[in-house]
Amino acid sequence: MAELRDLYQDIILEHSKRPRNYRALEAANHKAEGFNPLCGDHFTVYLDVAENGEIRDVSFQGSGCAISKASASMMTQAVKGKRTEEAQKLFEKFHHVVTGKNGSEAEDLGKLAAFAGVSEYPVRVKCATLAWHALRAALEGGKQAAVSTE
Ligand code: ZN
């Protein structure tokens, strides 16, 4: 079970128990629902994006497994204050690392590198990327978008 300990690192467990930015966002001008039918993870991601493309505020609500919830929580912290194109690039790197496509990009991820162990568990990849897919759908789809991992 050593590998499972790798997957559920302290920082992931901590964020799953006490998720950050866990609330609806009244001022949201972008919003998307993400659903992972394989696991039952279901979140809504809210964004307040300024005219210059800066993500002024971001939050999420919903329910899901420890991995999906921790990932959503850490995502909100990682993209807050960033420009939308920086957030998209961060998602690309995160996706490469959790799918095992390019583990070396973990260096650029900061705390998000804690999810690198997910690449050993293909089923969990969808949990770890759900909030990010919803983020992208919200940025591209505007006020009310939806995305499913299936
Ligand atoms: Zn899940």
PDB file of C-alpha atoms in Angstrom, residues 38-120:
ATOM      1  CA  LEU A  38     -16.918   7.274 -13.172  1.00  0.00           C
ATOM      2  CA  CYS A  39     -16.461   8.433  -9.595  1.00  0.00           C
ATOM      3  CA  GLY A  40     -19.494  10.638  -9.003  1.00  0.00           C
ATOM      4  CA  ASP A  41     -17.483  13.834  -8.544  1.00  0.00           C
ATOM      5  CA  HIS A  42     -19.618  16.861  -9.296  1.00  0.00           C
ATOM      6  CA  PHE A  43     -18.443  20.454  -8.922  1.00  0.00           C
ATOM      7  CA  THR A  44     -19.365  23.922 -10.047  1.00  0.00           C
ATOM      8  CA  VAL A  45     -16.471  26.321 -10.642  1.00  0.00           C
ATOM      9  CA  TYR A  46     -17.114  30.075 -10.406  1.00  0.00           C
ATOM     10  CA  LEU A  47     -14.869  32.770 -11.834  1.00  0.00           C
ATOM     11  CA  ASP A  48     -14.737  36.513 -11.694  1.00  0.00           C
ATOM     12  CA  VAL A  49     -12.567  37.549 -14.625  1.00  0.00           C
ATOM     13  CA  ALA A  50     -11.574  41.185 -15.104  1.00  0.00           C
ATOM     14  CA  GLU A  51     -11.671  42.851 -18.523  1.00  0.00           C
ATOM     15  CA  ASN A  52      -7.884  42.638 -18.766  1.00  0.00           C
ATOM     16  CA  GLY A  53      -8.099  38.850 -18.385  1.00  0.00           C
ATOM     17  CA  GLU A  54      -7.016  38.640 -14.765  1.00  0.00           C
ATOM     18  CA  ILE A  55      -8.792  36.054 -12.633  1.00  0.00           C
ATOM     19  CA  ARG A  56      -9.906  38.303  -9.790  1.00  0.00           C
ATOM     20  CA  ASP A  57     -11.620  35.567  -7.841  1.00  0.00           C
ATOM     21  CA  VAL A  58     -12.356  31.879  -8.203  1.00  0.00           C
ATOM     22  CA  SER A  59     -14.300  29.413  -6.091  1.00  0.00           C
ATOM     23  CA  PHE A  60     -15.993  26.054  -6.268  1.00  0.00           C
ATOM     24  CA  GLN A  61     -18.793  24.049  -4.696  1.00  0.00           C
ATOM     25  CA  GLY A  62     -20.018  20.508  -4.961  1.00  0.00           C
ATOM     26  CA  SER A  63     -19.068  17.058  -3.814  1.00  0.00           C
ATOM     27  CA  GLY A  64     -16.569  14.427  -4.743  1.00  0.00           C
ATOM     28  CA  CYS A  65     -13.796  12.149  -3.592  1.00  0.00           C
ATOM     29  CA  ALA A  66     -10.730  13.359  -1.701  1.00  0.00           C
ATOM     30  CA  ILE A  67      -8.622  13.686  -4.847  1.00  0.00           C
ATOM     31  CA  SER A  68     -11.177  15.693  -6.804  1.00  0.00           C
ATOM     32  CA  LYS A  69     -11.951  17.995  -3.899  1.00  0.00           C
ATOM     33  CA  ALA A  70      -8.303  18.625  -3.011  1.00  0.00           C
ATOM     34  CA  SER A  71      -7.509  19.241  -6.658  1.00  0.00           C
ATOM     35  CA  ALA A  72     -10.313  21.797  -6.969  1.00  0.00           C
ATOM     36  CA  SER A  73      -9.215  23.508  -3.774  1.00  0.00           C
ATOM     37  CA  MET A  74      -5.573  23.743  -4.819  1.00  0.00           C
ATOM     38  CA  MET A  75      -6.545  24.828  -8.314  1.00  0.00           C
ATOM     39  CA  THR A  76      -8.440  27.830  -6.974  1.00  0.00           C
ATOM     40  CA  GLN A  77      -5.375  28.875  -5.008  1.00  0.00           C
ATOM     41  CA  ALA A  78      -3.083  28.321  -7.981  1.00  0.00           C
ATOM     42  CA  VAL A  79      -5.034  30.351 -10.543  1.00  0.00           C
ATOM     43  CA  LYS A  80      -6.312  33.228  -8.410  1.00  0.00           C
ATOM     44  CA  GLY A  81      -4.663  36.440  -9.563  1.00  0.00           C
ATOM     45  CA  LYS A  82      -3.336  34.823 -12.738  1.00  0.00           C
ATOM     46  CA  ARG A  83      -4.304  35.783 -16.259  1.00  0.00           C
ATOM     47  CA  THR A  84      -6.612  33.374 -18.030  1.00  0.00           C
ATOM     48  CA  GLU A  85      -3.925  32.292 -20.523  1.00  0.00           C
ATOM     49  CA  GLU A  86      -1.517  31.564 -17.642  1.00  0.00           C
ATOM     50  CA  ALA A  87      -4.219  29.443 -16.006  1.00  0.00           C
ATOM     51  CA  GLN A  88      -4.709  27.518 -19.274  1.00  0.00           C
ATOM     52  CA  LYS A  89      -0.956  26.872 -19.533  1.00  0.00           C
ATOM     53  CA  LEU A  90      -0.865  25.699 -15.932  1.00  0.00           C
ATOM     54  CA  PHE A  91      -3.678  23.247 -16.713  1.00  0.00           C
ATOM     55  CA  GLU A  92      -1.708  21.902 -19.690  1.00  0.00           C
ATOM     56  CA  LYS A  93       1.332  21.262 -17.502  1.00  0.00           C
ATOM     57  CA  PHE A  94      -0.771  19.775 -14.723  1.00  0.00           C
ATOM     58  CA  HIS A  95      -2.469  17.517 -17.264  1.00  0.00           C
ATOM     59  CA  HIS A  96       0.894  16.347 -18.672  1.00  0.00           C
ATOM     60  CA  VAL A  97       2.100  15.485 -15.151  1.00  0.00           C
ATOM     61  CA  VAL A  98      -1.014  13.653 -13.896  1.00  0.00           C
ATOM     62  CA  THR A  99      -1.359  11.672 -17.121  1.00  0.00           C
ATOM     63  CA  GLY A 100       2.342  10.783 -16.978  1.00  0.00           C
ATOM     64  CA  LYS A 101       2.958  12.374 -20.373  1.00  0.00           C
ATOM     65  CA  ASN A 102       5.693  14.636 -19.079  1.00  0.00           C
ATOM     66  CA  GLY A 103       6.604  14.170 -15.418  1.00  0.00           C
ATOM     67  CA  SER A 104       9.445  16.693 -15.611  1.00  0.00           C
ATOM     68  CA  GLU A 105       6.931  19.537 -15.817  1.00  0.00           C
ATOM     69  CA  ALA A 106       6.107  18.823 -12.149  1.00  0.00           C
ATOM     70  CA  GLU A 107       8.923  21.258 -11.310  1.00  0.00           C
ATOM     71  CA  ASP A 108       6.796  24.117 -12.600  1.00  0.00           C
ATOM     72  CA  LEU A 109       3.711  23.158 -10.637  1.00  0.00           C
ATOM     73  CA  GLY A 110       4.618  24.127  -7.092  1.00  0.00           C
ATOM     74  CA  LYS A 111       2.253  22.481  -4.604  1.00  0.00           C
ATOM     75  CA  LEU A 112       0.217  20.978  -7.443  1.00  0.00           C
ATOM     76  CA  ALA A 113       3.112  18.560  -8.001  1.00  0.00           C
ATOM     77  CA  ALA A 114       1.605  16.605  -5.076  1.00  0.00           C
ATOM     78  CA  PHE A 115      -0.757  15.096  -7.663  1.00  0.00           C
ATOM     79  CA  ALA A 116       2.069  13.531  -9.714  1.00  0.00           C
ATOM     80  CA  GLY A 117       1.313  10.142  -8.077  1.00  0.00           C
ATOM     81  CA  VAL A 118      -2.092  10.141  -9.778  1.00  0.00           C
ATOM     82  CA  SER A 119      -0.408   9.154 -13.055  1.00  0.00           C
ATOM     83  CA  GLU A 120      -0.107   5.614 -11.618  1.00  0.00           C
TER      84      GLU A 120
END
